[in-house]
Amino acid sequence: MKIAVTKKIVVISLLLFVMLSGASIGAYYLYIKPVQAEHEQAKQSLQAERQLLEQTKKRVEELRVNPTVSSAVLQYKVPIQPLTEQIVLFIEKAEVMSRSKVKSITFEEGIEGIENAKKVTLDVKVSFETYEKMQYFLELLQNQKRIIHVDALAFSWKDEMEQPLQERRGQVEGANVEKKTESTYSVKISAFYAADLQGLEDGLPKVDIPKGSKKTNPLTVQ
C-alpha cells in the first residue's frame, strides 16, 4: 500500500514538474523573449540614429574646415540649402519603384537641427498593399546619396471589420471579384543642410525636375 502511494506521489511530482517547466518555457517565449527582442531592436535603432547623427556632424564639419576641395562631393550628403525639391524627387522615385501611392506631402524648412546645421522635415502619407512595398519604399529613401533620416512612422490599417457591410457582402457573394485593400502610413523624414556656409553655391547638387508631368502636386507648406 505504501509502495502504491509512493508511486502516486512520484508520478504527481513528475507531472507537476513537467507542467511547471512547460509553463516556464511558455512564459519565456510568450512574454520574456518578445520583450528582449524589442529591447534589442530599440538598442540597435538608437545606435543607428547616433551613427547617422555623427555622420551628419562630420560632413558639416568637413564643409566648414575645407570648403573648397570637397564641397561638391560633400553637398550630396549635406547641402548648404534645403533643396526640398530634391527630397520630393527621391520620394516620387521611391513611389514608382515600390509601387506605392503617395497621398500627400507637407514640409517645413529652417528647423534648428544639430550644431551648425538646420533641417527640413517632410511628413509623407503613403498608401500600400503589402508590408514588403512599405519596407522597400523606406529603404529607397534611406539609400539616397543625401543623408535622410526616418524620424517617425505611424500606421492606419484597413481591417476587414472596418469595411462597410455592403462591401463585405459583395466580397462574399461575388466570388470572381478580387478586391485589393490598401492601408496607409505616415512617415516623417528629415534631412540636414549647412545654412550658415556661404560662397559654396557652385557645389550645390543640380536638381533636374521632370518637365511636362501631369501628376498633381501633393506638396503643401506648413
Tab-separated table of C-alpha atoms in Angstrom:
chain	number	residue	atom	x	y	z
A	1	MET	CA	0.000	0.000	0.000
A	2	LYS	CA	2.810	2.351	0.919
A	3	ILE	CA	4.580	1.499	-2.333
A	4	ALA	CA	1.466	2.398	-4.356
A	5	VAL	CA	1.090	5.697	-2.512
A	6	THR	CA	4.777	6.456	-3.050
A	7	LYS	CA	4.439	5.754	-6.775
A	8	LYS	CA	1.454	8.079	-6.965
A	9	ILE	CA	3.409	10.816	-5.219
A	10	VAL	CA	6.318	10.328	-7.606
A	11	VAL	CA	4.019	10.418	-10.635
A	12	ILE	CA	2.227	13.524	-9.369
A	13	SER	CA	5.562	15.191	-8.619
A	14	LEU	CA	6.811	14.415	-12.116
A	15	LEU	CA	3.613	15.740	-13.658
A	16	LEU	CA	3.854	18.923	-11.618
A	17	PHE	CA	7.496	19.319	-12.644
A	18	VAL	CA	6.638	18.870	-16.323
A	19	MET	CA	3.713	21.286	-16.068
A	20	LEU	CA	5.780	23.920	-14.281
A	21	SER	CA	8.617	23.505	-16.765
A	22	GLY	CA	6.189	23.834	-19.660
A	23	ALA	CA	4.619	26.901	-18.104
A	24	SER	CA	8.043	28.456	-17.570
A	25	ILE	CA	9.076	27.776	-21.155
A	26	GLY	CA	5.750	29.084	-22.448
A	27	ALA	CA	6.036	32.226	-20.353
A	28	TYR	CA	9.563	32.776	-21.666
A	29	TYR	CA	8.518	32.590	-25.320
A	30	LEU	CA	5.259	34.484	-24.796
A	31	TYR	CA	6.485	37.319	-22.588
A	32	ILE	CA	10.203	37.427	-21.844
A	33	LYS	CA	11.607	36.702	-25.303
A	34	PRO	CA	9.434	39.310	-27.121
A	35	VAL	CA	10.449	41.935	-24.558
A	36	GLN	CA	14.103	41.020	-25.021
A	37	ALA	CA	13.687	41.244	-28.800
A	38	GLU	CA	12.032	44.671	-28.547
A	39	HIS	CA	14.770	45.849	-26.199
A	40	GLU	CA	17.473	44.671	-28.600
A	41	GLN	CA	15.688	46.300	-31.542
A	42	ALA	CA	15.426	49.573	-29.631
A	43	LYS	CA	19.145	49.436	-28.834
A	44	GLN	CA	20.007	48.836	-32.482
A	45	SER	CA	17.698	51.649	-33.611
A	46	LEU	CA	19.241	54.050	-31.097
A	47	GLN	CA	22.724	53.059	-32.189
A	48	ALA	CA	21.825	53.614	-35.851
A	49	GLU	CA	20.405	57.064	-35.057
A	50	ARG	CA	23.562	58.025	-33.177
A	51	GLN	CA	25.732	56.857	-36.065
A	52	LEU	CA	23.634	58.850	-38.534
A	53	LEU	CA	23.847	61.952	-36.354
A	54	GLU	CA	27.619	61.603	-36.023
A	55	GLN	CA	27.920	61.116	-39.769
A	56	THR	CA	25.939	64.297	-40.414
A	57	LYS	CA	28.021	66.280	-37.913
A	58	LYS	CA	31.176	65.023	-39.590
A	59	ARG	CA	30.001	66.115	-43.046
A	60	VAL	CA	29.044	69.588	-41.787
A	61	GLU	CA	32.409	70.000	-40.069
A	62	GLU	CA	34.246	68.895	-43.216
A	63	LEU	CA	32.396	71.573	-45.180
A	64	ARG	CA	33.400	74.208	-42.647
A	65	VAL	CA	37.065	73.223	-42.353
A	66	ASN	CA	37.772	72.513	-46.019
A	67	PRO	CA	35.017	74.091	-48.131
A	68	THR	CA	36.854	74.315	-51.450
A	69	VAL	CA	38.340	70.876	-52.060
A	70	SER	CA	35.384	68.579	-51.435
A	71	SER	CA	32.378	70.906	-51.417
A	72	ALA	CA	30.606	69.346	-54.407
A	73	VAL	CA	31.073	65.827	-53.060
A	74	LEU	CA	30.046	66.638	-49.504
A	75	GLN	CA	26.987	68.615	-50.583
A	76	TYR	CA	25.487	65.444	-51.989
A	77	LYS	CA	25.293	64.374	-48.329
A	78	VAL	CA	24.642	67.725	-46.632
A	79	PRO	CA	23.988	70.694	-48.979
A	80	ILE	CA	24.085	74.333	-47.923
A	81	GLN	CA	20.452	74.880	-48.954
A	82	PRO	CA	17.307	72.897	-48.052
A	83	LEU	CA	16.835	71.536	-51.600
A	84	THR	CA	13.394	70.303	-50.595
A	85	GLU	CA	12.504	69.638	-54.230
A	86	GLN	CA	15.390	67.144	-54.328
A	87	ILE	CA	13.859	65.147	-51.471
A	88	VAL	CA	10.459	65.275	-53.182
A	89	LEU	CA	12.044	63.729	-56.279
A	90	PHE	CA	13.505	60.986	-54.089
A	91	ILE	CA	10.013	60.343	-52.728
A	92	GLU	CA	8.474	60.217	-56.210
A	93	LYS	CA	11.115	57.770	-57.435
A	94	ALA	CA	10.592	55.575	-54.372
A	95	GLU	CA	6.846	55.737	-55.015
A	96	VAL	CA	7.237	54.409	-58.553
A	97	MET	CA	9.847	51.759	-57.754
A	98	SER	CA	7.984	50.384	-54.723
A	99	ARG	CA	4.580	50.601	-56.454
A	100	SER	CA	3.192	52.621	-53.590
A	101	LYS	CA	0.957	55.686	-53.780
A	102	VAL	CA	1.863	58.994	-52.138
A	103	LYS	CA	-1.287	60.714	-50.887
A	104	SER	CA	0.233	63.953	-49.586
A	105	ILE	CA	3.488	65.646	-48.620
A	106	THR	CA	3.867	68.504	-46.148
A	107	PHE	CA	7.216	70.057	-45.339
A	108	GLU	CA	8.826	72.626	-43.100
A	109	GLU	CA	12.229	74.263	-43.552
A	110	GLY	CA	14.569	76.164	-41.249
A	111	ILE	CA	14.163	73.936	-38.200
A	112	GLU	CA	17.048	74.028	-35.757
A	113	GLY	CA	18.906	70.737	-36.022
A	114	ILE	CA	22.395	69.833	-34.909
A	115	GLU	CA	25.189	72.349	-34.298
A	116	ASN	CA	25.985	74.486	-37.376
A	117	ALA	CA	23.133	72.958	-39.373
A	118	LYS	CA	19.396	73.235	-39.852
A	119	LYS	CA	16.985	70.653	-41.139
A	120	VAL	CA	13.979	70.281	-43.376
A	121	THR	CA	11.273	67.843	-42.305
A	122	LEU	CA	8.678	66.209	-44.519
A	123	ASP	CA	5.528	64.377	-43.477
A	124	VAL	CA	4.557	61.894	-46.173
A	125	LYS	CA	1.289	59.953	-46.268
A	126	VAL	CA	1.501	56.781	-48.341
A	127	SER	CA	-0.953	54.010	-49.186
A	128	PHE	CA	0.385	50.491	-49.623
A	129	GLU	CA	-0.861	46.951	-50.179
A	130	THR	CA	1.901	44.836	-48.622
A	131	TYR	CA	4.486	45.194	-45.885
A	132	GLU	CA	7.249	44.479	-48.418
A	133	LYS	CA	6.233	47.501	-50.524
A	134	MET	CA	6.279	49.746	-47.471
A	135	GLN	CA	9.683	48.451	-46.398
A	136	TYR	CA	11.097	48.889	-49.908
A	137	PHE	CA	9.781	52.466	-50.087
A	138	LEU	CA	11.574	53.382	-46.840
A	139	GLU	CA	14.769	51.606	-47.882
A	140	LEU	CA	14.854	53.535	-51.153
A	141	LEU	CA	14.603	56.834	-49.277
A	142	GLN	CA	17.363	55.957	-46.832
A	143	ASN	CA	19.707	54.678	-49.555
A	144	GLN	CA	19.961	58.027	-51.361
A	145	LYS	CA	23.238	59.946	-51.555
A	146	ARG	CA	21.763	62.642	-49.342
A	147	ILE	CA	21.507	61.707	-45.682
A	148	ILE	CA	17.808	61.153	-44.927
A	149	HIS	CA	16.600	60.065	-41.523
A	150	VAL	CA	13.255	58.441	-40.704
A	151	ASP	CA	12.025	60.207	-37.552
A	152	ALA	CA	8.629	58.585	-37.043
A	153	LEU	CA	6.287	56.044	-38.579
A	154	ALA	CA	2.556	55.635	-37.902
A	155	PHE	CA	0.108	53.158	-39.436
A	156	SER	CA	-3.564	53.216	-40.313
A	157	TRP	CA	-4.588	49.665	-41.132
A	158	LYS	CA	-7.691	48.940	-43.202
A	159	ASP	CA	-9.082	45.906	-41.443
A	160	GLU	CA	-11.889	43.748	-42.795
A	161	MET	CA	-14.020	44.701	-39.795
A	162	GLU	CA	-13.700	48.370	-40.756
A	163	GLN	CA	-15.172	47.821	-44.220
A	164	PRO	CA	-18.832	48.691	-44.832
A	165	LEU	CA	-21.271	45.791	-44.542
A	166	GLN	CA	-22.307	46.011	-48.206
A	167	GLU	CA	-18.682	45.884	-49.295
A	168	ARG	CA	-18.030	42.759	-47.220
A	169	ARG	CA	-21.190	41.114	-48.600
A	170	GLY	CA	-20.068	41.912	-52.125
A	171	GLN	CA	-16.757	40.154	-51.497
A	172	VAL	CA	-18.568	37.039	-50.293
A	173	GLU	CA	-21.260	36.939	-52.984
A	174	GLY	CA	-19.041	37.940	-55.891
A	175	ALA	CA	-16.560	35.075	-55.816
A	176	ASN	CA	-14.966	36.126	-59.106
A	177	VAL	CA	-14.268	39.665	-57.939
A	178	GLU	CA	-10.873	40.264	-56.326
A	179	LYS	CA	-10.641	43.401	-54.249
A	180	LYS	CA	-7.316	44.765	-53.015
A	181	THR	CA	-7.383	46.520	-49.686
A	182	GLU	CA	-4.977	49.376	-49.105
A	183	SER	CA	-3.640	50.575	-45.797
A	184	THR	CA	-1.882	53.870	-45.196
A	185	TYR	CA	1.055	55.041	-43.156
A	186	SER	CA	2.542	58.416	-42.340
A	187	VAL	CA	6.306	58.712	-42.282
A	188	LYS	CA	8.217	61.737	-41.027
A	189	ILE	CA	11.663	62.182	-42.548
A	190	SER	CA	14.322	64.844	-42.110
A	191	ALA	CA	17.461	65.997	-43.900
A	192	PHE	CA	20.097	68.477	-42.725
A	193	TYR	CA	21.682	71.410	-44.529
A	194	ALA	CA	24.525	73.764	-43.559
A	195	ALA	CA	22.655	77.061	-43.885
A	196	ASP	CA	25.389	79.262	-42.381
A	197	LEU	CA	28.003	78.403	-45.025
A	198	GLN	CA	28.235	80.978	-47.825
A	199	GLY	CA	30.103	81.060	-51.122
A	200	LEU	CA	29.678	77.359	-51.895
A	201	GLU	CA	26.688	77.640	-54.216
A	202	ASP	CA	28.727	76.313	-57.158
A	203	GLY	CA	28.988	72.972	-55.372
A	204	LEU	CA	25.249	72.526	-54.897
A	205	PRO	CA	23.855	69.349	-56.486
A	206	LYS	CA	21.713	70.040	-59.536
A	207	VAL	CA	18.085	69.059	-59.176
A	208	ASP	CA	16.575	68.009	-62.506
A	209	ILE	CA	12.822	68.405	-62.212
A	210	PRO	CA	10.985	66.457	-64.953
A	211	LYS	CA	9.044	68.687	-67.343
A	212	GLY	CA	5.576	68.072	-68.667
A	213	SER	CA	4.450	65.963	-65.729
A	214	LYS	CA	0.648	65.839	-65.432
A	215	LYS	CA	0.776	64.488	-61.899
A	216	THR	CA	-0.993	66.550	-59.260
A	217	ASN	CA	1.430	68.349	-56.964
A	218	PRO	CA	0.975	66.857	-53.472
A	219	LEU	CA	3.087	69.492	-51.722
A	220	THR	CA	1.776	71.764	-49.002
A	221	VAL	CA	3.907	74.003	-46.822
A	222	GLN	CA	3.472	74.142	-43.073
